[in-house]
Amino acid sequence: MPQDSVAPPLSDTAPPPAAGPAPGSAFDWLDTARAERQRAGLVRALRPRPADCPLLDLAGNDYLGLSRHPEVTHAAAEAAQLWGAGATGSRLVSGSTELHARLEAELAAFCGFEAALVLSSGYAANLAAVTALTAPGTLVVSDAGNHASLIDGCRLSRARTEVAPHADPEAVGGTLAGHDGRALVVTDSVFSVDGDAAPLPALAAACRSHGAALLVDDAHGLGVLGDGGRGALAAAGLAGDADVVATVTLSKSLGSQGGAVLGPARVIEHLVNTARTFIFDTGLAPAAAGGALAALRLIGREPERAARAGEVARELHRRLTAAGLTAVRPDAAVVSVRAPSPEAAVRWATDCRTAGLAVGCFRPPSVPDGISRLRLTARADLTDSQLDRAVGTIVATAPPMN
């Protein structure tokens, strides 16, 4: 063999690495994204609150003031002591307790449905319901103002999704008319941004004209609407109907944590066997189940709490609009007050906080219409003097409205 064809001897040292991106550069795009958020006034940050927060809270969703009620907190602590700090596994393995079963039975009975299934969050409940009740080829008609969890459920469902104009039953019916096969209409009962209610009777009629099912997220209706707070579907006379399914959260009017799907028993049985956010998720912690059950029983004994939440919402709206601010008339316990820009909304909320009042601040992309606003929670336990203070602070700190 010619000498020049012999392979060179192996070197004891590795060749230098080829030139390429510097370590850590894979996430350099995050700096650009952050700069874009800063320019748009859309930077968000966590703000941990202390246990003894001195602020008057109109930002959370504790509509009935039950998250710190002694009966609710005692029941949560008692459940943790009895059942443990966590559920220990999926509810199909070890995470389902007698406490979960009692909560499901009493929640279904209170809201007027045949059965219920408790999950780890309201978000998980919406994902479970939408994905388990659809398939490729199903038509899903989704309201343009729906919560992100319903939107994400539609995306994960692999179904054909059509977005209908906000609160427009006629448009929903027109969309259904062009489809031959399974169909599901999904809507919030009370929309979380502006606090307006969906036209549920008209939506149900549109569904029934075309053989579609109706799925309603009643997160902001439970505890506030209906007889004694039994929810928007009870108020509309639709609770328990064979073609209606509801989802709720345990983290708003019930002051706890978790979510549930309510509907016909065969729907709930189907979810137990097919809903991935139920099958593959750890069960709701016993403390949350115990607290929610105690809150549910308390609401049953004190139905006046629901009426009071509505009264506070309407009074907030009346006073704020009388002061010249633009607020959406509330159908439940959410009061939305418009701001001239995202930056103005942030400053307004910050000025309120400095003055001792916590308010919600909603900006794009959290709002479907691109309009920034303050979002106020009308709590049933708000006193008249606290109401005076809240209105005075919001009006005094309001930015110029262009």
mmCIF file of C-alpha atoms in Angstrom:
data_model
loop_
_atom_site.group_PDB
_atom_site.id
_atom_site.type_symbol
_atom_site.label_atom_id
_atom_site.label_comp_id
_atom_site.label_asym_id
_atom_site.label_seq_id
_atom_site.Cartn_x
_atom_site.Cartn_y
_atom_site.Cartn_z
ATOM 1 C CA MET A 1 0.000 0.000 0.000
ATOM 2 C CA PRO A 2 1.437 3.423 -0.857
ATOM 3 C CA GLN A 3 2.568 5.405 2.148
ATOM 4 C CA ASP A 4 0.196 8.264 1.478
ATOM 5 C CA SER A 5 -2.791 5.924 1.676
ATOM 6 C CA VAL A 6 -2.075 4.837 5.251
ATOM 7 C CA ALA A 7 -4.465 6.344 7.835
ATOM 8 C CA PRO A 8 -2.816 8.871 10.134
ATOM 9 C CA PRO A 9 -2.187 7.732 13.721
ATOM 10 C CA LEU A 10 -4.852 8.491 16.333
ATOM 11 C CA SER A 11 -4.202 11.623 18.345
ATOM 12 C CA ASP A 12 -4.267 11.655 22.134
ATOM 13 C CA THR A 13 -6.117 14.981 22.051
ATOM 14 C CA ALA A 14 -9.625 15.555 20.657
ATOM 15 C CA PRO A 15 -9.994 18.026 17.817
ATOM 16 C CA PRO A 16 -11.369 21.418 18.780
ATOM 17 C CA PRO A 17 -15.155 21.607 18.622
ATOM 18 C CA ALA A 18 -16.731 23.106 15.573
ATOM 19 C CA ALA A 19 -17.739 26.724 15.912
ATOM 20 C CA GLY A 20 -21.374 27.201 16.868
ATOM 21 C CA PRO A 21 -23.765 29.104 19.099
ATOM 22 C CA ALA A 22 -22.536 29.934 22.578
ATOM 23 C CA PRO A 23 -23.929 27.852 25.450
ATOM 24 C CA GLY A 24 -27.217 29.264 26.675
ATOM 25 C CA SER A 25 -28.098 30.953 23.410
ATOM 26 C CA ALA A 26 -31.048 28.608 22.867
ATOM 27 C CA PHE A 27 -33.180 30.929 25.000
ATOM 28 C CA ASP A 28 -31.903 34.263 23.732
ATOM 29 C CA TRP A 29 -35.248 34.757 21.995
ATOM 30 C CA LEU A 30 -36.793 35.212 25.451
ATOM 31 C CA ASP A 31 -34.989 38.540 25.817
ATOM 32 C CA THR A 32 -36.625 39.782 22.618
ATOM 33 C CA ALA A 33 -40.043 38.591 23.778
ATOM 34 C CA ARG A 34 -39.587 40.328 27.126
ATOM 35 C CA ALA A 35 -38.595 43.580 25.445
ATOM 36 C CA GLU A 36 -41.706 43.402 23.266
ATOM 37 C CA ARG A 37 -43.900 42.928 26.341
ATOM 38 C CA GLN A 38 -42.255 45.910 28.020
ATOM 39 C CA ARG A 39 -42.860 48.128 24.984
ATOM 40 C CA ALA A 40 -46.521 47.092 24.915
ATOM 41 C CA GLY A 41 -46.997 47.624 28.654
ATOM 42 C CA LEU A 42 -47.904 43.954 29.138
ATOM 43 C CA VAL A 43 -45.297 42.754 31.651
ATOM 44 C CA ARG A 44 -46.774 40.599 34.402
ATOM 45 C CA ALA A 45 -45.193 39.715 37.732
ATOM 46 C CA LEU A 46 -46.079 37.623 40.758
ATOM 47 C CA ARG A 47 -46.901 39.521 43.950
ATOM 48 C CA PRO A 48 -47.036 37.155 46.946
ATOM 49 C CA ARG A 49 -49.478 38.382 49.596
ATOM 50 C CA PRO A 50 -48.992 37.912 53.333
ATOM 51 C CA ALA A 51 -51.511 35.991 55.409
ATOM 52 C CA ASP A 52 -52.613 39.207 57.109
ATOM 53 C CA CYS A 53 -52.791 41.342 53.960
ATOM 54 C CA PRO A 54 -54.175 44.786 54.946
ATOM 55 C CA LEU A 55 -55.674 45.534 51.514
ATOM 56 C CA LEU A 56 -59.404 45.613 50.922
ATOM 57 C CA ASP A 57 -59.748 42.824 48.361
ATOM 58 C CA LEU A 58 -61.855 43.404 45.253
ATOM 59 C CA ALA A 59 -59.456 41.426 43.065
ATOM 60 C CA GLY A 60 -60.046 37.806 44.071
ATOM 61 C CA ASN A 61 -63.066 35.645 43.296
ATOM 62 C CA ASP A 62 -64.187 34.949 46.867
ATOM 63 C CA TYR A 63 -67.708 36.072 45.960
ATOM 64 C CA LEU A 64 -69.416 34.924 49.146
ATOM 65 C CA GLY A 65 -66.533 35.607 51.535
ATOM 66 C CA LEU A 66 -66.159 31.951 52.487
ATOM 67 C CA SER A 67 -62.441 31.298 51.963
ATOM 68 C CA ARG A 68 -61.749 32.359 55.565
ATOM 69 C CA HIS A 69 -65.066 31.403 57.107
ATOM 70 C CA PRO A 70 -64.389 29.403 60.304
ATOM 71 C CA GLU A 71 -66.635 26.527 59.238
ATOM 72 C CA VAL A 72 -64.844 26.214 55.904
ATOM 73 C CA THR A 73 -61.286 26.457 57.233
ATOM 74 C CA HIS A 74 -62.057 24.075 60.112
ATOM 75 C CA ALA A 75 -63.515 21.518 57.709
ATOM 76 C CA ALA A 76 -60.451 21.804 55.477
ATOM 77 C CA ALA A 77 -58.091 21.271 58.405
ATOM 78 C CA GLU A 78 -60.150 18.370 59.738
ATOM 79 C CA ALA A 79 -60.128 16.694 56.307
ATOM 80 C CA ALA A 80 -56.341 17.034 56.065
ATOM 81 C CA GLN A 81 -55.905 15.474 59.493
ATOM 82 C CA LEU A 82 -58.265 12.610 58.684
ATOM 83 C CA TRP A 83 -57.325 11.855 55.061
ATOM 84 C CA GLY A 84 -53.814 13.311 54.777
ATOM 85 C CA ALA A 85 -52.309 16.341 53.095
ATOM 86 C CA GLY A 86 -52.683 14.944 49.575
ATOM 87 C CA ALA A 87 -54.891 12.549 47.650
ATOM 88 C CA THR A 88 -51.812 10.303 47.032
ATOM 89 C CA GLY A 89 -52.663 9.445 43.435
ATOM 90 C CA SER A 90 -55.108 9.474 40.564
ATOM 91 C CA ARG A 91 -58.690 9.015 41.660
ATOM 92 C CA LEU A 92 -58.793 5.754 39.684
ATOM 93 C CA VAL A 93 -55.862 4.452 41.744
ATOM 94 C CA SER A 94 -55.837 5.736 45.332
ATOM 95 C CA GLY A 95 -56.933 9.355 45.169
ATOM 96 C CA SER A 96 -60.701 8.944 45.503
ATOM 97 C CA THR A 97 -62.032 9.123 49.061
ATOM 98 C CA GLU A 98 -65.449 8.938 50.667
ATOM 99 C CA LEU A 99 -65.145 12.698 51.055
ATOM 100 C CA HIS A 100 -64.902 13.177 47.280
ATOM 101 C CA ALA A 101 -67.990 11.013 46.809
ATOM 102 C CA ARG A 102 -69.995 13.041 49.353
ATOM 103 C CA LEU A 103 -68.959 16.300 47.711
ATOM 104 C CA GLU A 104 -70.006 15.030 44.283
ATOM 105 C CA ALA A 105 -73.386 13.815 45.503
ATOM 106 C CA GLU A 106 -74.223 17.026 47.383
ATOM 107 C CA LEU A 107 -72.913 19.311 44.627
ATOM 108 C CA ALA A 108 -75.018 17.544 41.992
ATOM 109 C CA ALA A 109 -78.112 17.687 44.214
ATOM 110 C CA PHE A 110 -77.598 21.377 45.060
ATOM 111 C CA CYS A 111 -77.196 22.399 41.412
ATOM 112 C CA GLY A 112 -79.996 20.123 40.152
ATOM 113 C CA PHE A 113 -77.975 17.597 38.131
ATOM 114 C CA GLU A 114 -77.994 13.816 38.132
ATOM 115 C CA ALA A 115 -74.287 13.340 38.831
ATOM 116 C CA ALA A 116 -70.988 15.146 39.306
ATOM 117 C CA LEU A 117 -67.277 14.444 38.937
ATOM 118 C CA VAL A 118 -64.697 16.398 40.964
ATOM 119 C CA LEU A 119 -61.310 17.240 39.423
ATOM 120 C CA SER A 120 -58.222 19.081 40.606
ATOM 121 C CA SER A 121 -59.215 22.449 39.100
ATOM 122 C CA GLY A 122 -61.890 24.216 37.108
ATOM 123 C CA TYR A 123 -59.403 24.382 34.232
ATOM 124 C CA ALA A 124 -59.014 20.598 34.315
ATOM 125 C CA ALA A 125 -62.802 20.204 34.439
ATOM 126 C CA ASN A 126 -63.255 22.227 31.246
ATOM 127 C CA LEU A 127 -60.499 20.358 29.435
ATOM 128 C CA ALA A 128 -62.049 17.063 30.537
ATOM 129 C CA ALA A 129 -65.565 17.945 29.434
ATOM 130 C CA VAL A 130 -64.681 19.397 26.024
ATOM 131 C CA THR A 131 -62.172 16.729 25.010
ATOM 132 C CA ALA A 132 -64.171 13.746 26.269
ATOM 133 C CA LEU A 133 -67.424 14.842 24.631
ATOM 134 C CA THR A 134 -65.918 15.467 21.198
ATOM 135 C CA ALA A 135 -63.923 13.634 18.544
ATOM 136 C CA PRO A 136 -62.567 14.282 15.067
ATOM 137 C CA GLY A 137 -65.621 15.171 13.004
ATOM 138 C CA THR A 138 -67.516 16.759 15.904
ATOM 139 C CA LEU A 139 -68.459 20.410 15.428
ATOM 140 C CA VAL A 140 -67.747 22.631 18.435
ATOM 141 C CA VAL A 141 -69.296 26.104 18.435
ATOM 142 C CA SER A 142 -67.495 28.326 20.930
ATOM 143 C CA ASP A 143 -68.490 31.820 22.077
ATOM 144 C CA ALA A 144 -65.903 34.478 21.197
ATOM 145 C CA GLY A 145 -65.739 35.570 24.843
ATOM 146 C CA ASN A 146 -65.107 32.156 26.384
ATOM 147 C CA HIS A 147 -62.538 31.520 29.099
ATOM 148 C CA ALA A 148 -59.076 30.282 28.102
ATOM 149 C CA SER A 149 -59.790 26.837 29.549
ATOM 150 C CA LEU A 150 -62.690 26.298 27.141
ATOM 151 C CA ILE A 151 -60.585 27.611 24.278
ATOM 152 C CA ASP A 152 -57.764 25.233 25.170
ATOM 153 C CA GLY A 153 -60.244 22.377 25.434
ATOM 154 C CA CYS A 154 -61.375 23.110 21.886
ATOM 155 C CA ARG A 155 -57.779 23.153 20.668
ATOM 156 C CA LEU A 156 -57.015 19.808 22.320
ATOM 157 C CA SER A 157 -60.228 18.139 21.204
ATOM 158 C CA ARG A 158 -59.193 17.606 17.553
ATOM 159 C CA ALA A 159 -62.755 18.597 16.683
ATOM 160 C CA ARG A 160 -63.702 21.237 14.141
ATOM 161 C CA THR A 161 -64.165 24.458 16.098
ATOM 162 C CA GLU A 162 -66.129 27.471 14.909
ATOM 163 C CA VAL A 163 -66.032 30.667 16.969
ATOM 164 C CA ALA A 164 -69.439 32.335 17.198
ATOM 165 C CA PRO A 165 -69.946 36.061 17.843
ATOM 166 C CA HIS A 166 -70.305 36.860 21.526
ATOM 167 C CA ALA A 167 -73.696 35.975 23.067
ATOM 168 C CA ASP A 168 -75.362 35.448 19.674
ATOM 169 C CA PRO A 169 -77.743 32.431 19.670
ATOM 170 C CA GLU A 170 -78.855 33.173 16.112
ATOM 171 C CA ALA A 171 -75.273 32.901 14.864
ATOM 172 C CA VAL A 172 -74.850 29.666 16.829
ATOM 173 C CA GLY A 173 -77.962 28.234 15.203
ATOM 174 C CA GLY A 174 -76.731 29.250 11.764
ATOM 175 C CA THR A 175 -73.416 27.512 12.319
ATOM 176 C CA LEU A 176 -75.108 24.344 13.551
ATOM 177 C CA ALA A 177 -77.457 24.327 10.561
ATOM 178 C CA GLY A 178 -74.588 23.728 8.188
ATOM 179 C CA HIS A 179 -73.313 20.627 10.000
ATOM 180 C CA ASP A 180 -74.489 17.028 9.797
ATOM 181 C CA GLY A 181 -73.277 14.986 12.786
ATOM 182 C CA ARG A 182 -72.330 15.392 16.423
ATOM 183 C CA ALA A 183 -72.143 18.961 17.698
ATOM 184 C CA LEU A 184 -71.365 20.690 20.989
ATOM 185 C CA VAL A 185 -71.969 24.337 21.880
ATOM 186 C CA VAL A 186 -69.667 25.684 24.621
ATOM 187 C CA THR A 187 -70.108 28.926 26.535
ATOM 188 C CA ASP A 188 -69.430 30.622 29.833
ATOM 189 C CA SER A 189 -72.568 31.312 31.854
ATOM 190 C CA VAL A 190 -71.084 34.578 33.132
ATOM 191 C CA PHE A 191 -68.146 35.927 31.160
ATOM 192 C CA SER A 192 -65.188 36.589 33.407
ATOM 193 C CA VAL A 193 -63.975 39.789 31.748
ATOM 194 C CA ASP A 194 -67.101 41.982 31.651
ATOM 195 C CA GLY A 195 -69.420 39.998 33.932
ATOM 196 C CA ASP A 196 -72.241 39.738 31.391
ATOM 197 C CA ALA A 197 -74.394 36.598 31.250
ATOM 198 C CA ALA A 198 -74.921 34.275 28.299
ATOM 199 C CA PRO A 199 -78.465 33.957 26.860
ATOM 200 C CA LEU A 200 -78.752 30.339 28.018
ATOM 201 C CA PRO A 201 -82.432 29.644 27.166
ATOM 202 C CA ALA A 202 -81.939 30.876 23.600
ATOM 203 C CA LEU A 203 -78.696 28.929 23.242
ATOM 204 C CA ALA A 204 -80.413 25.758 24.480
ATOM 205 C CA ALA A 205 -83.200 26.285 21.956
ATOM 206 C CA ALA A 206 -80.661 26.676 19.135
ATOM 207 C CA CYS A 207 -78.911 23.480 20.248
ATOM 208 C CA ARG A 208 -82.150 21.503 20.377
ATOM 209 C CA SER A 209 -83.205 22.660 16.927
ATOM 210 C CA HIS A 210 -80.124 20.918 15.544
ATOM 211 C CA GLY A 211 -79.578 18.022 17.968
ATOM 212 C CA ALA A 212 -76.505 19.580 19.604
ATOM 213 C CA ALA A 213 -75.403 19.311 23.220
ATOM 214 C CA LEU A 214 -74.821 22.382 25.405
ATOM 215 C CA LEU A 215 -71.793 22.718 27.705
ATOM 216 C CA VAL A 216 -71.831 25.676 30.102
ATOM 217 C CA ASP A 217 -68.950 26.825 32.301
ATOM 218 C CA ASP A 218 -70.804 28.109 35.384
ATOM 219 C CA ALA A 219 -67.697 29.142 37.320
ATOM 220 C CA HIS A 220 -68.988 32.682 37.890
ATOM 221 C CA GLY A 221 -72.657 31.708 38.298
ATOM 222 C CA LEU A 222 -72.477 29.098 41.049
ATOM 223 C CA GLY A 223 -73.138 30.722 44.411
ATOM 224 C CA VAL A 224 -74.356 33.980 42.848
ATOM 225 C CA LEU A 225 -77.162 33.213 40.364
ATOM 226 C CA GLY A 226 -80.242 31.052 40.719
ATOM 227 C CA ASP A 227 -82.311 30.262 43.786
ATOM 228 C CA GLY A 228 -79.930 30.497 46.732
ATOM 229 C CA GLY A 229 -76.907 30.477 44.431
ATOM 230 C CA ARG A 230 -77.663 27.207 42.614
ATOM 231 C CA GLY A 231 -76.170 28.612 39.448
ATOM 232 C CA ALA A 232 -77.053 30.067 36.057
ATOM 233 C CA LEU A 233 -78.420 26.804 34.670
ATOM 234 C CA ALA A 234 -80.832 26.458 37.572
ATOM 235 C CA ALA A 235 -81.875 30.070 37.016
ATOM 236 C CA ALA A 236 -82.499 29.320 33.326
ATOM 237 C CA GLY A 237 -84.485 26.157 34.059
ATOM 238 C CA LEU A 238 -81.896 23.984 32.302
ATOM 239 C CA ALA A 239 -80.258 22.208 35.239
ATOM 240 C CA GLY A 240 -80.584 18.461 34.962
ATOM 241 C CA ASP A 241 -81.680 18.433 31.316
ATOM 242 C CA ALA A 242 -80.531 15.391 29.360
ATOM 243 C CA ASP A 243 -78.597 17.406 26.763
ATOM 244 C CA VAL A 244 -76.914 19.888 29.122
ATOM 245 C CA VAL A 245 -73.566 19.609 30.917
ATOM 246 C CA ALA A 246 -72.098 22.157 33.320
ATOM 247 C CA THR A 247 -68.646 22.756 34.693
ATOM 248 C CA VAL A 248 -67.958 24.664 37.896
ATOM 249 C CA THR A 249 -65.010 25.689 40.002
ATOM 250 C CA LEU A 250 -64.755 25.213 43.762
ATOM 251 C CA SER A 251 -62.361 28.153 44.041
ATOM 252 C CA LYS A 252 -64.756 31.086 43.707
ATOM 253 C CA SER A 253 -68.054 31.100 45.609
ATOM 254 C CA LEU A 254 -67.060 27.966 47.543
ATOM 255 C CA GLY A 255 -63.789 29.558 48.662
ATOM 256 C CA SER A 256 -61.752 26.390 48.165
ATOM 257 C CA GLN A 257 -59.923 24.745 45.254
ATOM 258 C CA GLY A 258 -60.822 22.327 42.475
ATOM 259 C CA GLY A 259 -63.457 21.903 39.788
ATOM 260 C CA ALA A 260 -66.313 19.632 38.777
ATOM 261 C CA VAL A 261 -68.354 18.485 35.806
ATOM 262 C CA LEU A 262 -72.126 18.140 36.317
ATOM 263 C CA GLY A 263 -74.527 16.336 34.027
ATOM 264 C CA PRO A 264 -76.383 13.129 33.202
ATOM 265 C CA ALA A 265 -74.944 10.032 34.891
ATOM 266 C CA ARG A 266 -73.939 8.530 31.541
ATOM 267 C CA VAL A 267 -71.896 11.628 30.734
ATOM 268 C CA ILE A 268 -70.068 11.417 34.059
ATOM 269 C CA GLU A 269 -69.421 7.688 33.570
ATOM 270 C CA HIS A 270 -67.961 8.469 30.149
ATOM 271 C CA LEU A 271 -65.621 11.086 31.624
ATOM 272 C CA VAL A 272 -64.381 8.674 34.293
ATOM 273 C CA ASN A 273 -63.323 6.326 31.493
ATOM 274 C CA THR A 274 -62.029 8.774 28.895
ATOM 275 C CA ALA A 275 -61.153 12.239 30.287
ATOM 276 C CA ARG A 276 -57.368 12.493 30.400
ATOM 277 C CA THR A 277 -57.262 15.369 32.909
ATOM 278 C CA PHE A 278 -59.207 13.115 35.280
ATOM 279 C CA ILE A 279 -57.541 9.766 34.593
ATOM 280 C CA PHE A 280 -53.927 10.947 34.653
ATOM 281 C CA ASP A 281 -54.104 13.694 37.294
ATOM 282 C CA THR A 282 -53.721 13.358 41.050
ATOM 283 C CA GLY A 283 -57.059 13.670 42.811
ATOM 284 C CA LEU A 284 -58.168 16.854 44.538
ATOM 285 C CA ALA A 285 -56.503 17.253 47.961
ATOM 286 C CA PRO A 286 -58.817 16.185 50.825
ATOM 287 C CA ALA A 287 -58.523 19.590 52.503
ATOM 288 C CA ALA A 288 -59.906 21.297 49.395
ATOM 289 C CA ALA A 289 -62.737 18.782 49.122
ATOM 290 C CA GLY A 290 -63.603 19.178 52.794
ATOM 291 C CA GLY A 291 -63.564 22.965 52.608
ATOM 292 C CA ALA A 292 -65.730 23.013 49.478
ATOM 293 C CA LEU A 293 -68.258 20.643 51.022
ATOM 294 C CA ALA A 294 -68.533 22.813 54.134
ATOM 295 C CA ALA A 295 -69.005 25.930 51.991
ATOM 296 C CA LEU A 296 -71.682 24.225 49.912
ATOM 297 C CA ARG A 297 -73.624 23.284 53.048
ATOM 298 C CA LEU A 298 -73.238 26.815 54.409
ATOM 299 C CA ILE A 299 -74.652 28.319 51.204
ATOM 300 C CA GLY A 300 -77.620 25.977 51.503
ATOM 301 C CA ARG A 301 -78.318 27.326 54.994
ATOM 302 C CA GLU A 302 -77.662 30.970 54.114
ATOM 303 C CA PRO A 303 -79.133 31.661 50.647
ATOM 304 C CA GLU A 304 -79.087 35.393 51.375
ATOM 305 C CA ARG A 305 -75.354 35.439 50.603
ATOM 306 C CA ALA A 306 -76.069 35.030 46.883
ATOM 307 C CA ALA A 307 -78.525 37.935 46.887
ATOM 308 C CA ARG A 308 -76.079 40.159 48.740
ATOM 309 C CA ALA A 309 -73.312 39.564 46.182
ATOM 310 C CA GLY A 310 -75.637 40.739 43.418
ATOM 311 C CA GLU A 311 -76.690 43.791 45.400
ATOM 312 C CA VAL A 312 -73.074 44.842 45.967
ATOM 313 C CA ALA A 313 -72.277 44.420 42.256
ATOM 314 C CA ARG A 314 -75.200 46.565 41.169
ATOM 315 C CA GLU A 315 -74.346 49.254 43.730
ATOM 316 C CA LEU A 316 -70.724 49.356 42.580
ATOM 317 C CA HIS A 317 -71.888 49.790 38.991
ATOM 318 C CA ARG A 318 -74.392 52.503 39.914
ATOM 319 C CA ARG A 319 -71.897 54.593 41.850
ATOM 320 C CA LEU A 320 -69.017 54.243 39.405
ATOM 321 C CA THR A 321 -71.100 55.167 36.373
ATOM 322 C CA ALA A 322 -72.619 58.071 38.297
ATOM 323 C CA ALA A 323 -69.052 59.309 38.800
ATOM 324 C CA GLY A 324 -68.513 59.304 35.032
ATOM 325 C CA LEU A 325 -66.632 56.031 34.625
ATOM 326 C CA THR A 326 -67.547 53.463 31.970
ATOM 327 C CA ALA A 327 -68.603 50.201 33.607
ATOM 328 C CA VAL A 328 -70.477 47.216 32.203
ATOM 329 C CA ARG A 329 -73.766 46.521 33.959
ATOM 330 C CA PRO A 330 -73.150 43.306 35.939
ATOM 331 C CA ASP A 331 -75.321 40.215 35.565
ATOM 332 C CA ALA A 332 -73.610 38.458 38.494
ATOM 333 C CA ALA A 333 -70.749 39.552 40.775
ATOM 334 C CA VAL A 334 -68.135 40.844 38.294
ATOM 335 C CA VAL A 335 -67.941 44.592 37.639
ATOM 336 C CA SER A 336 -65.732 45.689 34.738
ATOM 337 C CA VAL A 337 -64.494 49.300 34.517
ATOM 338 C CA ARG A 338 -62.788 50.348 31.309
ATOM 339 C CA ALA A 339 -59.359 52.006 31.151
ATOM 340 C CA PRO A 340 -57.989 54.088 28.242
ATOM 341 C CA SER A 341 -54.874 51.914 27.704
ATOM 342 C CA PRO A 342 -52.920 48.979 29.150
ATOM 343 C CA GLU A 343 -50.433 51.374 30.740
ATOM 344 C CA ALA A 344 -53.225 53.437 32.291
ATOM 345 C CA ALA A 345 -54.902 50.305 33.633
ATOM 346 C CA VAL A 346 -51.669 49.205 35.326
ATOM 347 C CA ARG A 347 -51.103 52.646 36.858
ATOM 348 C CA TRP A 348 -54.726 52.781 38.013
ATOM 349 C CA ALA A 349 -54.512 49.389 39.688
ATOM 350 C CA THR A 350 -51.173 50.345 41.282
ATOM 351 C CA ASP A 351 -52.581 53.609 42.617
ATOM 352 C CA CYS A 352 -55.555 51.733 44.068
ATOM 353 C CA ARG A 353 -53.180 49.303 45.784
ATOM 354 C CA THR A 354 -51.132 52.159 47.209
ATOM 355 C CA ALA A 355 -54.379 53.545 48.637
ATOM 356 C CA GLY A 356 -55.192 50.177 50.247
ATOM 357 C CA LEU A 357 -57.480 48.610 47.642
ATOM 358 C CA ALA A 358 -56.682 45.492 45.586
ATOM 359 C CA VAL A 359 -58.395 45.386 42.179
ATOM 360 C CA GLY A 360 -57.967 43.167 39.152
ATOM 361 C CA CYS A 361 -56.240 44.526 36.064
ATOM 362 C CA PHE A 362 -57.124 42.838 32.779
ATOM 363 C CA ARG A 363 -55.107 43.610 29.649
ATOM 364 C CA PRO A 364 -54.409 41.920 26.325
ATOM 365 C CA PRO A 365 -54.055 39.013 25.711
ATOM 366 C CA SER A 366 -56.370 38.210 28.648
ATOM 367 C CA VAL A 367 -59.201 40.244 27.125
ATOM 368 C CA PRO A 368 -60.700 39.116 23.812
ATOM 369 C CA ASP A 369 -61.612 42.622 22.658
ATOM 370 C CA GLY A 370 -58.208 44.184 23.329
ATOM 371 C CA ILE A 371 -59.692 46.732 25.761
ATOM 372 C CA SER A 372 -57.967 47.042 29.144
ATOM 373 C CA ARG A 373 -60.019 47.405 32.295
ATOM 374 C CA LEU A 374 -60.156 47.074 36.030
ATOM 375 C CA ARG A 375 -62.099 44.019 37.158
ATOM 376 C CA LEU A 376 -63.836 44.265 40.504
ATOM 377 C CA THR A 377 -65.243 41.449 42.614
ATOM 378 C CA ALA A 378 -68.487 42.215 44.411
ATOM 379 C CA ARG A 379 -68.240 40.208 47.634
ATOM 380 C CA ALA A 380 -71.246 39.302 49.749
ATOM 381 C CA ASP A 381 -69.313 40.114 52.939
ATOM 382 C CA LEU A 382 -68.454 43.660 51.842
ATOM 383 C CA THR A 383 -69.807 46.160 54.371
ATOM 384 C CA ASP A 384 -71.397 49.477 53.418
ATOM 385 C CA SER A 385 -68.361 51.377 54.729
ATOM 386 C CA GLN A 386 -66.008 49.168 52.706
ATOM 387 C CA LEU A 387 -68.147 49.783 49.643
ATOM 388 C CA ASP A 388 -67.878 53.551 50.211
ATOM 389 C CA ARG A 389 -64.107 53.249 50.563
ATOM 390 C CA ALA A 390 -63.725 51.140 47.434
ATOM 391 C CA VAL A 391 -65.761 53.473 45.232
ATOM 392 C CA GLY A 392 -63.995 56.547 46.593
ATOM 393 C CA THR A 393 -60.562 55.061 45.909
ATOM 394 C CA ILE A 394 -61.385 53.952 42.358
ATOM 395 C CA VAL A 395 -62.859 57.331 41.431
ATOM 396 C CA ALA A 396 -60.050 59.319 43.061
ATOM 397 C CA THR A 397 -57.312 57.371 41.266
ATOM 398 C CA ALA A 398 -59.024 57.143 37.851
ATOM 399 C CA PRO A 399 -56.864 58.226 34.892
ATOM 400 C CA PRO A 400 -58.130 60.750 32.339
ATOM 401 C CA MET A 401 -60.511 58.961 29.984
ATOM 402 C CA ASN A 402 -59.704 59.866 26.385
#
